[in-house]
PDB file of C-alpha atoms in Angstrom:
ATOM      1  CA  MET S   9     -35.643  -7.083  25.348  1.00 38.00           C
ATOM      2  CA  GLY S  10     -33.498  -3.755  26.424  1.00 44.00           C
ATOM      3  CA  ARG S  11     -30.715  -2.120  24.913  1.00 50.00           C
ATOM      4  CA  ILE S  12     -27.648  -1.774  26.324  1.00 53.00           C
ATOM      5  CA  GLY S  13     -26.633   1.563  26.729  1.00 55.00           C
ATOM      6  CA  ARG S  14     -26.765   4.607  24.396  1.00 61.00           C
ATOM      7  CA  THR S  15     -25.917   4.301  20.674  1.00 66.00           C
ATOM      8  CA  ILE S  16     -23.252   5.813  18.827  1.00 73.00           C
ATOM      9  CA  ALA S  17     -24.943   8.655  17.275  1.00 64.00           C
ATOM     10  CA  GLU S  18     -26.576   9.494  21.311  1.00 62.00           C
ATOM     11  CA  ALA S  19     -23.099   9.276  22.775  1.00 61.00           C
ATOM     12  CA  GLY S  20     -21.898  12.261  20.289  1.00 62.00           C
ATOM     13  CA  GLY S  21     -19.706   9.747  18.139  1.00 61.00           C
ATOM     14  CA  LEU S  22     -20.375  10.749  14.735  1.00 68.00           C
ATOM     15  CA  SER S  23     -18.315  13.414  13.763  1.00 80.00           C
ATOM     16  CA  ASP S  24     -14.281  11.948  14.519  1.00 92.00           C
ATOM     17  CA  PRO S  25     -13.677   8.485  14.224  1.00 96.00           C
ATOM     18  CA  PHE S  26     -10.186   8.419  15.716  1.00 96.00           C
ATOM     19  CA  ALA S  27     -11.880   9.889  18.766  1.00 94.00           C
ATOM     20  CA  LEU S  28     -14.670   7.428  19.013  1.00 94.00           C
ATOM     21  CA  PHE S  29     -11.965   4.673  18.409  1.00 96.00           C
ATOM     22  CA  LYS S  30      -9.849   6.322  21.487  1.00 95.00           C
ATOM     23  CA  ALA S  31     -13.286   6.692  23.883  1.00 93.00           C
ATOM     24  CA  TRP S  32     -14.527   3.163  23.246  1.00 94.00           C
ATOM     25  CA  PHE S  33     -10.642   2.237  23.650  1.00 96.00           C
ATOM     26  CA  ALA S  34     -10.539   3.177  27.425  1.00 95.00           C
ATOM     27  CA  ASP S  35     -13.609   0.924  27.490  1.00 93.00           C
ATOM     28  CA  ALA S  36     -11.580  -1.774  26.422  1.00 95.00           C
ATOM     29  CA  GLN S  37      -8.770  -1.353  29.028  1.00 94.00           C
ATOM     30  CA  SER S  38     -10.685  -3.683  31.391  1.00 86.00           C
ATOM     31  CA  GLU S  39     -10.619  -7.052  28.766  1.00 80.00           C
ATOM     32  CA  SER S  40      -7.532  -9.109  28.757  1.00 80.00           C
ATOM     33  CA  GLU S  41      -6.638  -8.188  25.755  1.00 91.00           C
ATOM     34  CA  PRO S  42      -7.259  -5.197  24.484  1.00 96.00           C
ATOM     35  CA  HIS S  43      -4.964  -4.212  22.049  1.00 97.00           C
ATOM     36  CA  ALA S  44      -5.586  -7.778  19.929  1.00 98.00           C
ATOM     37  CA  MET S  45      -6.728  -7.101  16.571  1.00 98.00           C
ATOM     38  CA  ALA S  46      -7.275  -9.177  13.671  1.00 99.00           C
ATOM     39  CA  LEU S  47      -4.780  -8.296  10.730  1.00 99.00           C
ATOM     40  CA  ALA S  48      -6.262  -8.857   7.480  1.00 99.00           C
ATOM     41  CA  THR S  49      -3.906  -8.492   3.890  1.00 98.00           C
ATOM     42  CA  GLU S  50      -4.495  -9.953   0.336  1.00 96.00           C
ATOM     43  CA  HIS S  51      -1.908 -11.081  -2.656  1.00 93.00           C
ATOM     44  CA  GLU S  52      -3.408 -12.041  -6.406  1.00 92.00           C
ATOM     45  CA  GLY S  53      -7.355 -12.482  -4.364  1.00 93.00           C
ATOM     46  CA  GLN S  54      -6.013 -14.468  -1.425  1.00 95.00           C
ATOM     47  CA  PRO S  55      -7.164 -13.305   1.567  1.00 96.00           C
ATOM     48  CA  SER S  56      -4.839 -13.925   4.892  1.00 97.00           C
ATOM     49  CA  VAL S  57      -5.662 -12.753   8.155  1.00 98.00           C
ATOM     50  CA  ARG S  58      -3.622 -13.562  12.156  1.00 98.00           C
ATOM     51  CA  MET S  59      -4.050 -12.059  15.105  1.00 98.00           C
ATOM     52  CA  THR S  60      -1.678  -9.444  16.102  1.00 98.00           C
ATOM     53  CA  LEU S  61      -0.885  -6.557  18.799  1.00 98.00           C
ATOM     54  CA  LEU S  62      -1.215  -3.046  18.401  1.00 98.00           C
ATOM     55  CA  ARG S  63       1.001  -1.373  19.301  1.00 98.00           C
ATOM     56  CA  SER S  64       0.219   2.748  19.393  1.00 98.00           C
ATOM     57  CA  PHE S  65      -2.149   4.785  17.430  1.00 98.00           C
ATOM     58  CA  ASP S  66      -3.141   8.574  16.591  1.00 97.00           C
ATOM     59  CA  GLU S  67      -4.383  10.447  14.175  1.00 95.00           C
ATOM     60  CA  ARG S  68      -1.590   9.378  11.407  1.00 97.00           C
ATOM     61  CA  GLY S  69      -2.804   5.709  12.248  1.00 98.00           C
ATOM     62  CA  PHE S  70      -2.694   2.345  13.905  1.00 99.00           C
ATOM     63  CA  VAL S  71       1.248   0.650  14.191  1.00 99.00           C
ATOM     64  CA  PHE S  72       2.113  -2.683  14.906  1.00 99.00           C
ATOM     65  CA  TYR S  73       5.080  -4.650  14.548  1.00 98.00           C
ATOM     66  CA  THR S  74       6.454  -7.707  12.784  1.00 97.00           C
ATOM     67  CA  ASN S  75       9.240  -9.263  10.318  1.00 96.00           C
ATOM     68  CA  TYR S  76       9.071  -7.580   7.370  1.00 96.00           C
ATOM     69  CA  GLN S  77      10.100 -11.039   5.437  1.00 93.00           C
ATOM     70  CA  SER S  78       6.304 -12.896   6.851  1.00 95.00           C
ATOM     71  CA  ARG S  79       3.882 -13.276   4.987  1.00 95.00           C
ATOM     72  CA  LYS S  80       1.834 -10.098   5.985  1.00 97.00           C
ATOM     73  CA  GLY S  81       4.994  -8.283   5.468  1.00 96.00           C
ATOM     74  CA  SER S  82       5.073  -9.990   1.991  1.00 96.00           C
ATOM     75  CA  GLU S  83       1.728  -9.596   0.984  1.00 98.00           C
ATOM     76  CA  LEU S  84       1.583  -5.828   2.521  1.00 98.00           C
ATOM     77  CA  ALA S  85       4.729  -5.076  -0.038  1.00 97.00           C
ATOM     78  CA  MET S  86       3.013  -6.454  -2.919  1.00 97.00           C
ATOM     79  CA  ASN S  87      -0.487  -5.118  -2.200  1.00 98.00           C
ATOM     80  CA  PRO S  88       0.114  -2.084   0.878  1.00 98.00           C
ATOM     81  CA  ARG S  89      -3.886  -2.302   1.064  1.00 98.00           C
ATOM     82  CA  ALA S  90      -5.344  -3.954   4.871  1.00 99.00           C
ATOM     83  CA  ALA S  91      -7.509  -3.395   7.222  1.00 99.00           C
ATOM     84  CA  ILE S  92      -7.659  -4.688  10.741  1.00 99.00           C
ATOM     85  CA  LEU S  93     -10.692  -5.165  13.251  1.00 99.00           C
ATOM     86  CA  PHE S  94     -10.773  -5.047  17.104  1.00 98.00           C
ATOM     87  CA  TYR S  95     -14.105  -6.912  18.961  1.00 97.00           C
ATOM     88  CA  TRP S  96     -14.478  -6.802  22.560  1.00 96.00           C
ATOM     89  CA  HIS S  97     -16.934  -9.609  23.264  1.00 92.00           C
ATOM     90  CA  PRO S  98     -18.121  -8.364  26.834  1.00 90.00           C
ATOM     91  CA  LEU S  99     -18.836  -5.133  25.386  1.00 92.00           C
ATOM     92  CA  HIS S 100     -20.864  -5.855  22.317  1.00 93.00           C
ATOM     93  CA  ARG S 101     -18.676  -3.921  20.813  1.00 95.00           C
ATOM     94  CA  GLN S 102     -16.426  -3.803  17.250  1.00 96.00           C
ATOM     95  CA  VAL S 103     -14.580  -2.065  14.883  1.00 98.00           C
ATOM     96  CA  ARG S 104     -13.782  -2.403  11.381  1.00 98.00           C
ATOM     97  CA  ILE S 105     -10.861  -0.274   9.782  1.00 99.00           C
ATOM     98  CA  GLU S 106      -9.730  -0.186   6.648  1.00 99.00           C
ATOM     99  CA  GLY S 107      -6.439   1.679   4.920  1.00 99.00           C
ATOM    100  CA  ARG S 108      -3.589   1.703   3.473  1.00 99.00           C
ATOM    101  CA  VAL S 109      -0.355   0.496   5.288  1.00 99.00           C
ATOM    102  CA  GLU S 110       3.506   1.856   5.377  1.00 98.00           C
ATOM    103  CA  ARG S 111       6.712   1.387   7.308  1.00 98.00           C
ATOM    104  CA  THR S 112       7.009   3.645  10.249  1.00 98.00           C
ATOM    105  CA  THR S 113      10.636   5.349   9.871  1.00 98.00           C
ATOM    106  CA  PRO S 114      13.851   3.585  11.188  1.00 98.00           C
ATOM    107  CA  GLU S 115      13.629   5.524  13.969  1.00 98.00           C
ATOM    108  CA  GLU S 116      10.438   4.813  15.444  1.00 98.00           C
ATOM    109  CA  SER S 117      11.105   0.632  14.764  1.00 98.00           C
ATOM    110  CA  ASP S 118      14.603   1.263  16.847  1.00 98.00           C
ATOM    111  CA  ALA S 119      12.600   2.900  19.455  1.00 98.00           C
ATOM    112  CA  TYR S 120       9.925   0.143  19.516  1.00 98.00           C
ATOM    113  CA  PHE S 121      12.943  -2.564  19.768  1.00 98.00           C
ATOM    114  CA  ALA S 122      15.414  -0.992  22.555  1.00 97.00           C
ATOM    115  CA  GLY S 123      12.019  -1.299  24.174  1.00 96.00           C
ATOM    116  CA  ARG S 124      11.391  -4.798  24.365  1.00 96.00           C
ATOM    117  CA  GLU S 125      12.342  -7.214  26.551  1.00 96.00           C
ATOM    118  CA  ARG S 126      16.310  -8.722  25.756  1.00 97.00           C
ATOM    119  CA  ALA S 127      14.157 -12.191  25.299  1.00 96.00           C
ATOM    120  CA  LYS S 128      12.234 -10.878  22.765  1.00 96.00           C
ATOM    121  CA  GLN S 129      14.631  -8.963  20.820  1.00 96.00           C
ATOM    122  CA  LEU S 130      16.665 -12.272  20.185  1.00 97.00           C
ATOM    123  CA  SER S 131      13.880 -14.267  19.020  1.00 95.00           C
ATOM    124  CA  ALA S 132      13.619 -11.357  16.244  1.00 95.00           C
ATOM    125  CA  TRP S 133      16.502 -12.358  15.325  1.00 96.00           C
ATOM    126  CA  ALA S 134      16.477 -16.216  15.952  1.00 93.00           C
ATOM    127  CA  SER S 135      13.241 -16.675  13.427  1.00 88.00           C
ATOM    128  CA  ASP S 136      12.961 -16.391   9.641  1.00 84.00           C
ATOM    129  CA  GLN S 137       8.901 -16.082  10.027  1.00 80.00           C
ATOM    130  CA  SER S 138       6.824 -17.684   8.203  1.00 77.00           C
ATOM    131  CA  GLN S 139       9.455 -19.635   6.385  1.00 81.00           C
ATOM    132  CA  GLU S 140       9.351 -23.870   7.094  1.00 81.00           C
ATOM    133  CA  ILE S 141      12.476 -25.275   9.524  1.00 82.00           C
ATOM    134  CA  GLU S 142      12.769 -28.804  10.327  1.00 88.00           C
ATOM    135  CA  SER S 143      11.753 -28.917  13.856  1.00 92.00           C
ATOM    136  CA  ARG S 144      11.250 -26.304  16.943  1.00 94.00           C
ATOM    137  CA  VAL S 145      14.413 -28.120  18.082  1.00 94.00           C
ATOM    138  CA  ALA S 146      16.667 -26.737  15.185  1.00 92.00           C
ATOM    139  CA  LEU S 147      14.341 -23.432  16.218  1.00 92.00           C
ATOM    140  CA  ILE S 148      15.775 -23.742  19.401  1.00 92.00           C
ATOM    141  CA  GLU S 149      18.811 -23.909  18.395  1.00 94.00           C
ATOM    142  CA  ARG S 150      18.870 -21.322  16.266  1.00 93.00           C
ATOM    143  CA  LEU S 151      17.887 -19.505  19.521  1.00 93.00           C
ATOM    144  CA  GLN S 152      21.434 -20.716  21.410  1.00 96.00           C
ATOM    145  CA  LYS S 153      23.285 -19.302  18.611  1.00 94.00           C
ATOM    146  CA  VAL S 154      22.113 -15.811  18.212  1.00 93.00           C
ATOM    147  CA  GLU S 155      22.282 -15.482  22.573  1.00 95.00           C
ATOM    148  CA  LYS S 156      26.317 -16.715  22.300  1.00 96.00           C
ATOM    149  CA  GLU S 157      26.626 -13.817  19.039  1.00 93.00           C
ATOM    150  CA  PHE S 158      25.273 -11.348  21.698  1.00 96.00           C
ATOM    151  CA  GLU S 159      26.029 -12.719  24.574  1.00 95.00           C
ATOM    152  CA  GLY S 160      26.861  -9.407  26.704  1.00 93.00           C
ATOM    153  CA  ARG S 161      25.770  -7.358  24.236  1.00 95.00           C
ATOM    154  CA  HIS S 162      23.674  -4.859  22.585  1.00 96.00           C
ATOM    155  CA  VAL S 163      21.082  -6.428  20.146  1.00 97.00           C
ATOM    156  CA  PRO S 164      20.673  -3.977  17.609  1.00 96.00           C
ATOM    157  CA  ARG S 165      17.165  -4.337  15.469  1.00 98.00           C
ATOM    158  CA  PRO S 166      17.346  -7.126  12.798  1.00 97.00           C
ATOM    159  CA  PRO S 167      17.187  -4.830   9.301  1.00 96.00           C
ATOM    160  CA  HIS S 168      13.947  -7.909   8.487  1.00 95.00           C
ATOM    161  CA  TRP S 169      11.973  -6.298  11.292  1.00 97.00           C
ATOM    162  CA  GLY S 170      10.186  -3.179  12.220  1.00 98.00           C
ATOM    163  CA  GLY S 171       6.770  -1.182  12.297  1.00 98.00           C
ATOM    164  CA  TYR S 172       3.877  -0.652  10.162  1.00 99.00           C
ATOM    165  CA  ARG S 173       1.404   2.069  10.176  1.00 99.00           C
ATOM    166  CA  LEU S 174      -1.960   1.735   8.964  1.00 99.00           C
ATOM    167  CA  ILE S 175      -3.166   4.945   7.342  1.00 99.00           C
ATOM    168  CA  PRO S 176      -7.537   4.856   7.784  1.00 99.00           C
ATOM    169  CA  ASP S 177      -9.792   6.125   4.884  1.00 98.00           C
ATOM    170  CA  ALA S 178     -12.833   3.816   6.617  1.00 98.00           C
ATOM    171  CA  PHE S 179     -13.806   2.569   9.958  1.00 98.00           C
ATOM    172  CA  GLU S 180     -17.331   0.885  11.335  1.00 97.00           C
ATOM    173  CA  PHE S 181     -18.171   1.171  14.553  1.00 96.00           C
ATOM    174  CA  TRP S 182     -20.635  -1.675  15.486  1.00 96.00           C
ATOM    175  CA  GLN S 183     -22.356  -2.006  18.847  1.00 93.00           C
ATOM    176  CA  GLY S 184     -24.004  -4.992  20.003  1.00 92.00           C
ATOM    177  CA  TYR S 185     -27.580  -5.385  21.123  1.00 89.00           C
ATOM    178  CA  PRO S 186     -29.810  -8.336  22.451  1.00 88.00           C
ATOM    179  CA  ASP S 187     -32.562  -7.958  20.054  1.00 88.00           C
ATOM    180  CA  ARG S 188     -30.096  -7.736  17.039  1.00 85.00           C
ATOM    181  CA  LEU S 189     -30.906  -4.596  15.754  1.00 85.00           C
ATOM    182  CA  HIS S 190     -27.085  -3.546  16.378  1.00 91.00           C
ATOM    183  CA  ASP S 191     -26.192  -0.281  15.981  1.00 92.00           C
ATOM    184  CA  ARG S 192     -23.756   0.223  12.885  1.00 94.00           C
ATOM    185  CA  THR S 193     -21.546   3.378  11.996  1.00 94.00           C
ATOM    186  CA  LEU S 194     -19.789   3.581   8.546  1.00 95.00           C
ATOM    187  CA  PHE S 195     -17.010   6.914   8.348  1.00 96.00           C
ATOM    188  CA  VAL S 196     -15.496   6.620   4.976  1.00 97.00           C
ATOM    189  CA  LEU S 197     -12.899   9.443   4.000  1.00 97.00           C
ATOM    190  CA  GLN S 198     -13.743  11.602   1.241  1.00 96.00           C
ATOM    191  CA  ASP S 199     -11.778  14.956  -0.076  1.00 95.00           C
ATOM    192  CA  GLY S 200     -10.260  15.072   3.389  1.00 94.00           C
ATOM    193  CA  GLU S 201     -13.554  14.792   5.344  1.00 95.00           C
ATOM    194  CA  TRP S 202     -14.914  11.904   7.394  1.00 95.00           C
ATOM    195  CA  ARG S 203     -18.355  11.389   5.711  1.00 94.00           C
ATOM    196  CA  THR S 204     -20.768   9.184   7.927  1.00 93.00           C
ATOM    197  CA  SER S 205     -23.559   6.988   7.134  1.00 92.00           C
ATOM    198  CA  VAL S 206     -25.969   4.489   9.715  1.00 90.00           C
ATOM    199  CA  LEU S 207     -26.027   1.112   8.422  1.00 92.00           C
ATOM    200  CA  MET S 208     -28.414  -1.142   8.815  1.00 88.00           C
ATOM    201  CA  PRO S 209     -27.671  -4.286  10.948  1.00 89.00           C
TER     202      PRO S 209
END
């Protein structure tokens, strides 16, 4: 069976993982959800994973926003190590990124929250994410209460809501091929430099 496109090495992607991610992310913009990523966290040996959205990235890391009191927020408070995974199926590409997670600055979180739709701002106040509630009706009632409280007013960012930045120390880029001899390239940060290795599929 034939190959699909160039290998990572042939594409010149063996020096800078951020540049390679940027190029692949640009290629994925034709996908319906290019920003979708799986976020894996862990506490006391019990992993958990959920889908979330990448909001921005640069050489400082990969940013997402959530409720600090959610399960992922609670687990990150206890163990700041996490992993994210992007999978762009039609491109036969996957990127796995591991690293340390820290909160974004309050100013960054404020700026992002201010740009959200008002309905989403109100939902951030109404929902104590991951906490139990007696019914969806009760959740709607909480939202209605919040809507009344902020009627005609600016909606500030809740203190329990904000951003996180995953600061990578490892990337793995995977390019799939029909013959199953997939292309895997691993970048690991060592002493401030990215060490590159090719992995067998």
